[in-house]
Amino acid sequence: MKKFLIAIVSLIAASAISWQLLGLYWKYEYGQKAPKVSLTVSEVSRHYYLFVPDNLTEPAPLVLAFHGGGGGGWRFPQQFLFEELAAAEGFIMAFPEAQHVEPNEGGWQLNSRADWMQDINYVSAVIDDIGSGYSIDKLRVYGIGYSLGSMFIYELACHMTDRFAALASYAGTMPVNPNYCEQVRPIPLLHVHGKNDGIVAYGSEWEWKAWDSVGTMRDIPGLISSWASKYNCAEVTDTMTENVQHVAHSGCARDSRVELYGLGGQDHDWPQAINGIPMHQVLWNFLREFQLD
């Protein structure tokens, strides 16, 4: 009996070591490699990751990439390709990290209001912190997001149009009834979504888990039409190429634009390309067209 117990304990110990080694491997293989920058926002210690090309010409555009739920400490989808593009095009990339600050459910705060602005204040502090060390083009600050980070993109659209020139994201949505969304200016928006997404539904509204402060979330066609209506867009084109639907609303207030790529057969995973163009390039091609007035 004693030998049996010793064998069991040894097996458990070996398994624990194996899982620990596996965790270290995954962190090494897929963990964030960009330098980590710490800062304090409203007496809360937070951080972000920063990529600055060696051959940067200043003042430089700035792109902030917001990770999905549970994505803190891991690389953003296609991050190495984004970094190669940043080096080629001459822009800085920052990767903010979510933190569980009440009343967040655990990631980025959704449905922000006057007393729930901790993540909005954090993003503003990140931009200022980068601007204190590098010469950034304040007219060309952009945001991209994935999943929960895509949902947070719409918080930026509601509360930070004085800081961002354009926004683009994949696989998110926003509340049907946001607490507050009075913009300083219309902001160009690009949304990409898989029509087979089983996590953030494409064609139907849905209730957010147990996060009562968020409520009902929009379906994707409704999301796009709501922004187009808000911006009084005068023209719309709806084209289908292979399995990709492209809806573009133009003639909008203040020369803004609202676009959607609906990807047939695509689930929640980040797509590698759209119509043969790498996904990271599709997002940048849209963003770089715009700057603040």
CSV table of C-alpha atoms in Angstrom, one decimal:
chain,number,residue,atom,x,y,z
A,1,MET,CA,0.0,0.0,0.0
A,2,LYS,CA,2.8,2.4,0.9
A,3,LYS,CA,4.6,1.7,-2.4
A,4,PHE,CA,1.3,2.4,-4.2
A,5,LEU,CA,0.8,5.8,-2.5
A,6,ILE,CA,4.4,6.8,-3.3
A,7,ALA,CA,3.8,5.9,-6.9
A,8,ILE,CA,0.6,8.0,-7.0
A,9,VAL,CA,2.4,11.0,-5.4
A,10,SER,CA,5.3,10.6,-7.9
A,11,LEU,CA,2.8,10.5,-10.8
A,12,ILE,CA,1.0,13.6,-9.6
A,13,ALA,CA,4.3,15.5,-9.1
A,14,ALA,CA,5.5,14.5,-12.6
A,15,SER,CA,2.1,15.6,-14.1
A,16,ALA,CA,2.3,18.9,-12.3
A,17,ILE,CA,5.8,19.5,-13.6
A,18,SER,CA,4.6,18.5,-17.1
A,19,TRP,CA,1.7,20.9,-17.1
A,20,GLN,CA,4.1,23.6,-15.8
A,21,LEU,CA,6.5,22.9,-18.6
A,22,LEU,CA,3.7,22.9,-21.1
A,23,GLY,CA,2.5,26.3,-19.8
A,24,LEU,CA,6.0,27.7,-20.1
A,25,TYR,CA,6.2,26.4,-23.7
A,26,TRP,CA,2.9,27.9,-24.7
A,27,LYS,CA,3.9,31.2,-23.2
A,28,TYR,CA,7.2,31.1,-25.0
A,29,GLU,CA,5.6,30.1,-28.3
A,30,TYR,CA,2.5,32.4,-28.2
A,31,GLY,CA,3.2,34.8,-25.4
A,32,GLN,CA,3.7,38.6,-25.9
A,33,LYS,CA,7.2,39.4,-27.0
A,34,ALA,CA,6.9,43.2,-27.3
A,35,PRO,CA,8.5,45.2,-24.4
A,36,LYS,CA,6.2,45.7,-21.4
A,37,VAL,CA,5.5,49.3,-20.2
A,38,SER,CA,4.1,49.9,-16.7
A,39,LEU,CA,2.0,52.9,-15.7
A,40,THR,CA,-0.4,54.0,-13.0
A,41,VAL,CA,-4.0,55.1,-13.8
A,42,SER,CA,-6.2,56.4,-11.0
A,43,GLU,CA,-3.9,54.7,-8.5
A,44,VAL,CA,-4.2,51.3,-10.3
A,45,SER,CA,-1.0,49.7,-11.6
A,46,ARG,CA,-1.5,48.7,-15.2
A,47,HIS,CA,0.7,48.0,-18.3
A,48,TYR,CA,0.8,47.7,-22.0
A,49,TYR,CA,3.2,46.3,-24.6
A,50,LEU,CA,4.9,48.5,-27.2
A,51,PHE,CA,6.5,48.0,-30.6
A,52,VAL,CA,8.5,50.8,-32.1
A,53,PRO,CA,10.2,50.2,-35.5
A,54,ASP,CA,13.9,50.9,-35.6
A,55,ASN,CA,13.6,53.1,-38.7
A,56,LEU,CA,10.7,55.2,-37.4
A,57,THR,CA,10.2,58.6,-39.0
A,58,GLU,CA,8.5,61.0,-36.6
A,59,PRO,CA,5.8,62.1,-36.1
A,60,ALA,CA,4.4,58.6,-36.5
A,61,PRO,CA,0.9,57.2,-36.6
A,62,LEU,CA,-0.1,55.0,-33.7
A,63,VAL,CA,-2.2,51.8,-33.8
A,64,LEU,CA,-3.6,50.3,-30.5
A,65,ALA,CA,-4.6,46.6,-30.7
A,66,PHE,CA,-7.1,45.4,-28.1
A,67,HIS,CA,-7.0,41.7,-27.3
A,68,GLY,CA,-10.0,39.4,-26.8
A,69,GLY,CA,-11.3,37.9,-23.6
A,70,GLY,CA,-8.6,36.1,-21.6
A,71,GLY,CA,-6.0,37.3,-24.1
A,72,GLY,CA,-3.8,39.3,-21.7
A,73,GLY,CA,-0.1,38.3,-22.0
A,74,TRP,CA,-0.6,36.6,-25.4
A,75,ARG,CA,0.3,37.9,-28.8
A,76,PHE,CA,-2.4,39.7,-30.8
A,77,PRO,CA,-3.5,37.7,-33.9
A,78,GLN,CA,-1.0,38.2,-36.8
A,79,GLN,CA,1.1,40.4,-34.5
A,80,PHE,CA,4.4,39.6,-36.2
A,81,LEU,CA,2.8,40.5,-39.5
A,82,PHE,CA,1.4,43.7,-38.0
A,83,GLU,CA,4.9,44.6,-36.7
A,84,GLU,CA,6.4,43.9,-40.1
A,85,LEU,CA,3.8,46.2,-41.6
A,86,ALA,CA,4.5,48.9,-38.9
A,87,ALA,CA,8.2,48.8,-39.8
A,88,ALA,CA,7.4,49.1,-43.5
A,89,GLU,CA,4.8,51.9,-43.1
A,90,GLY,CA,6.4,53.7,-40.3
A,91,PHE,CA,3.9,53.5,-37.4
A,92,ILE,CA,4.0,52.5,-33.8
A,93,MET,CA,1.9,49.7,-32.4
A,94,ALA,CA,0.7,49.3,-28.8
A,95,PHE,CA,-1.0,46.4,-27.2
A,96,PRO,CA,-3.0,47.5,-24.2
A,97,GLU,CA,-3.9,44.8,-21.6
A,98,ALA,CA,-7.3,44.5,-19.9
A,99,GLN,CA,-7.5,44.2,-16.1
A,100,HIS,CA,-10.3,43.2,-13.8
A,101,VAL,CA,-11.4,46.5,-12.4
A,102,GLU,CA,-14.9,46.6,-11.0
A,103,PRO,CA,-17.5,46.5,-12.4
A,104,ASN,CA,-15.8,44.7,-15.3
A,105,GLU,CA,-16.8,41.1,-15.8
A,106,GLY,CA,-13.1,40.3,-16.2
A,107,GLY,CA,-12.0,42.0,-19.4
A,108,TRP,CA,-12.6,45.3,-21.1
A,109,GLN,CA,-15.4,47.4,-19.6
A,110,LEU,CA,-18.5,47.5,-21.8
A,111,ASN,CA,-21.4,49.9,-21.7
A,112,SER,CA,-19.3,52.5,-20.1
A,113,ARG,CA,-20.9,55.4,-18.2
A,114,ALA,CA,-19.6,58.4,-16.2
A,115,ASP,CA,-18.7,56.3,-13.2
A,116,TRP,CA,-17.4,53.3,-15.2
A,117,MET,CA,-14.7,55.0,-17.3
A,118,GLN,CA,-11.7,53.1,-15.9
A,119,ASP,CA,-10.7,51.5,-19.2
A,120,ILE,CA,-11.4,54.7,-21.2
A,121,ASN,CA,-9.1,56.6,-18.8
A,122,TYR,CA,-6.5,53.8,-19.2
A,123,VAL,CA,-6.5,54.0,-23.0
A,124,SER,CA,-6.1,57.8,-22.8
A,125,ALA,CA,-3.2,57.4,-20.4
A,126,VAL,CA,-1.6,54.9,-22.7
A,127,ILE,CA,-1.7,57.3,-25.7
A,128,ASP,CA,-0.3,60.1,-23.5
A,129,ASP,CA,2.4,57.8,-22.1
A,130,ILE,CA,3.6,56.9,-25.6
A,131,GLY,CA,3.4,60.5,-26.7
A,132,SER,CA,5.7,61.5,-23.9
A,133,GLY,CA,8.5,59.2,-25.2
A,134,TYR,CA,7.9,59.4,-28.9
A,135,SER,CA,6.7,62.0,-31.4
A,136,ILE,CA,3.3,60.6,-32.5
A,137,ASP,CA,1.0,62.0,-35.1
A,138,LYS,CA,-2.0,62.8,-32.9
A,139,LEU,CA,-4.2,63.2,-36.0
A,140,ARG,CA,-3.5,59.5,-36.9
A,141,VAL,CA,-4.2,57.4,-33.9
A,142,TYR,CA,-6.1,54.2,-34.7
A,143,GLY,CA,-7.7,51.2,-32.9
A,144,ILE,CA,-8.2,47.6,-33.8
A,145,GLY,CA,-9.8,44.8,-31.8
A,146,TYR,CA,-10.6,41.1,-31.7
A,147,SER,CA,-13.7,39.5,-30.0
A,148,LEU,CA,-14.1,41.3,-26.6
A,149,GLY,CA,-11.5,43.8,-27.8
A,150,SER,CA,-13.8,44.4,-30.8
A,151,MET,CA,-16.6,45.1,-28.5
A,152,PHE,CA,-14.4,47.5,-26.6
A,153,ILE,CA,-13.7,49.2,-30.0
A,154,TYR,CA,-17.3,50.5,-29.9
A,155,GLU,CA,-16.6,52.0,-26.4
A,156,LEU,CA,-13.9,54.0,-28.1
A,157,ALA,CA,-16.3,54.9,-30.8
A,158,CYS,CA,-18.7,56.3,-28.2
A,159,HIS,CA,-16.3,58.0,-25.9
A,160,MET,CA,-12.9,58.7,-27.6
A,161,THR,CA,-13.6,60.2,-31.1
A,162,ASP,CA,-11.5,63.2,-30.1
A,163,ARG,CA,-8.4,60.8,-29.8
A,164,PHE,CA,-9.0,58.2,-32.6
A,165,ALA,CA,-9.1,58.9,-36.3
A,166,ALA,CA,-10.7,55.5,-37.3
A,167,LEU,CA,-11.4,52.1,-35.8
A,168,ALA,CA,-11.5,48.6,-37.2
A,169,SER,CA,-12.3,45.2,-35.6
A,170,TYR,CA,-13.2,41.6,-35.9
A,171,ALA,CA,-15.8,39.4,-34.2
A,172,GLY,CA,-17.4,41.8,-31.8
A,173,THR,CA,-20.6,43.9,-31.4
A,174,MET,CA,-22.1,46.4,-28.9
A,175,PRO,CA,-25.1,46.8,-26.6
A,176,VAL,CA,-28.5,47.6,-28.2
A,177,ASN,CA,-29.0,50.2,-25.6
A,178,PRO,CA,-25.7,51.7,-24.6
A,179,ASN,CA,-25.7,53.9,-21.4
A,180,TYR,CA,-24.1,56.8,-23.3
A,181,CYS,CA,-22.8,57.3,-26.8
A,182,GLU,CA,-22.7,61.0,-27.7
A,183,GLN,CA,-19.8,61.4,-30.0
A,184,VAL,CA,-17.6,64.5,-30.5
A,185,ARG,CA,-17.5,63.6,-34.2
A,186,PRO,CA,-18.5,60.7,-36.4
A,187,ILE,CA,-15.6,58.2,-36.7
A,188,PRO,CA,-15.0,55.8,-39.6
A,189,LEU,CA,-15.7,52.2,-38.7
A,190,LEU,CA,-14.7,48.9,-40.3
A,191,HIS,CA,-16.2,45.7,-39.0
A,192,VAL,CA,-15.3,42.2,-40.1
A,193,HIS,CA,-17.3,39.2,-38.9
A,194,GLY,CA,-17.7,35.5,-39.6
A,195,LYS,CA,-21.2,34.5,-40.6
A,196,ASN,CA,-20.7,31.2,-38.8
A,197,ASP,CA,-19.5,32.7,-35.6
A,198,GLY,CA,-20.9,30.6,-32.7
A,199,ILE,CA,-19.7,32.9,-29.9
A,200,VAL,CA,-20.7,36.4,-31.1
A,201,ALA,CA,-23.8,35.7,-33.3
A,202,TYR,CA,-23.8,37.3,-36.8
A,203,GLY,CA,-27.5,37.3,-37.6
A,204,SER,CA,-29.4,37.6,-34.2
A,205,GLU,CA,-29.4,39.7,-31.0
A,206,TRP,CA,-28.3,37.9,-27.9
A,207,GLU,CA,-28.0,38.4,-24.1
A,208,TRP,CA,-24.7,38.9,-22.5
A,209,LYS,CA,-24.0,36.0,-20.1
A,210,ALA,CA,-24.5,37.2,-16.5
A,211,TRP,CA,-23.2,40.8,-17.1
A,212,ASP,CA,-26.4,42.7,-16.3
A,213,SER,CA,-24.7,46.1,-16.9
A,214,VAL,CA,-24.2,45.2,-20.6
A,215,GLY,CA,-27.6,43.7,-21.6
A,216,THR,CA,-28.8,42.7,-25.1
A,217,MET,CA,-26.1,42.8,-27.8
A,218,ARG,CA,-26.7,43.7,-31.4
A,219,ASP,CA,-26.8,41.4,-34.4
A,220,ILE,CA,-24.1,42.4,-37.0
A,221,PRO,CA,-26.3,43.7,-39.8
A,222,GLY,CA,-28.2,45.8,-37.2
A,223,LEU,CA,-24.9,47.0,-35.8
A,224,ILE,CA,-23.8,48.4,-39.2
A,225,SER,CA,-27.1,49.9,-40.1
A,226,SER,CA,-27.4,51.6,-36.7
A,227,TRP,CA,-24.1,53.4,-37.2
A,228,ALA,CA,-25.0,54.2,-40.9
A,229,SER,CA,-28.2,55.7,-39.7
A,230,LYS,CA,-26.5,57.7,-36.9
A,231,TYR,CA,-24.1,59.1,-39.5
A,232,ASN,CA,-26.8,59.9,-42.0
A,233,CYS,CA,-25.0,58.0,-44.7
A,234,ALA,CA,-26.5,58.7,-48.1
A,235,GLU,CA,-25.1,55.8,-50.2
A,236,VAL,CA,-24.6,52.1,-49.8
A,237,THR,CA,-23.1,49.4,-51.9
A,238,ASP,CA,-23.5,45.7,-51.2
A,239,THR,CA,-21.3,43.3,-53.2
A,240,MET,CA,-20.5,39.6,-53.0
A,241,THR,CA,-17.1,38.2,-54.0
A,242,GLU,CA,-16.8,34.5,-53.7
A,243,ASN,CA,-17.9,33.9,-50.1
A,244,VAL,CA,-17.3,37.5,-48.9
A,245,GLN,CA,-20.1,40.1,-48.6
A,246,HIS,CA,-18.9,43.7,-48.5
A,247,VAL,CA,-21.3,46.4,-47.4
A,248,ALA,CA,-20.0,50.0,-47.6
A,249,HIS,CA,-22.0,53.0,-46.4
A,250,SER,CA,-20.6,56.3,-47.7
A,251,GLY,CA,-21.7,59.9,-48.1
A,252,CYS,CA,-21.8,60.0,-44.3
A,253,ALA,CA,-21.5,63.0,-42.0
A,254,ARG,CA,-18.1,64.6,-41.8
A,255,ASP,CA,-16.8,62.3,-44.5
A,256,SER,CA,-16.9,59.3,-42.2
A,257,ARG,CA,-17.6,55.8,-43.5
A,258,VAL,CA,-19.1,52.5,-42.2
A,259,GLU,CA,-18.0,49.2,-43.8
A,260,LEU,CA,-18.7,45.5,-43.2
A,261,TYR,CA,-17.0,42.4,-44.4
A,262,GLY,CA,-19.3,39.4,-43.8
A,263,LEU,CA,-17.3,36.2,-44.2
A,264,GLY,CA,-19.3,33.2,-45.3
A,265,GLY,CA,-18.2,29.9,-43.6
A,266,GLN,CA,-16.0,31.7,-41.1
A,267,ASP,CA,-16.3,31.1,-37.4
A,268,HIS,CA,-15.0,33.2,-34.5
A,269,ASP,CA,-11.3,32.5,-35.2
A,270,TRP,CA,-9.3,35.4,-36.7
A,271,PRO,CA,-9.2,35.0,-40.5
A,272,GLN,CA,-5.9,35.0,-42.3
A,273,ALA,CA,-7.1,36.9,-45.4
A,274,ILE,CA,-10.1,38.4,-47.1
A,275,ASN,CA,-10.3,37.9,-50.9
A,276,GLY,CA,-6.6,37.0,-51.0
A,277,ILE,CA,-5.5,40.1,-49.0
A,278,PRO,CA,-4.0,39.4,-45.6
A,279,MET,CA,-6.3,40.4,-42.8
A,280,HIS,CA,-3.8,42.7,-41.1
A,281,GLN,CA,-3.4,44.6,-44.4
A,282,VAL,CA,-7.2,44.9,-44.9
A,283,LEU,CA,-7.5,46.6,-41.6
A,284,TRP,CA,-4.6,49.0,-42.2
A,285,ASN,CA,-5.7,49.8,-45.7
A,286,PHE,CA,-9.0,51.1,-44.2
A,287,LEU,CA,-7.5,52.9,-41.2
A,288,ARG,CA,-4.7,54.8,-43.1
A,289,GLU,CA,-7.3,56.6,-45.3
A,290,PHE,CA,-8.4,58.8,-42.3
A,291,GLN,CA,-7.1,61.4,-39.9
A,292,LEU,CA,-8.7,63.7,-37.5
A,293,ASP,CA,-9.9,67.1,-38.8
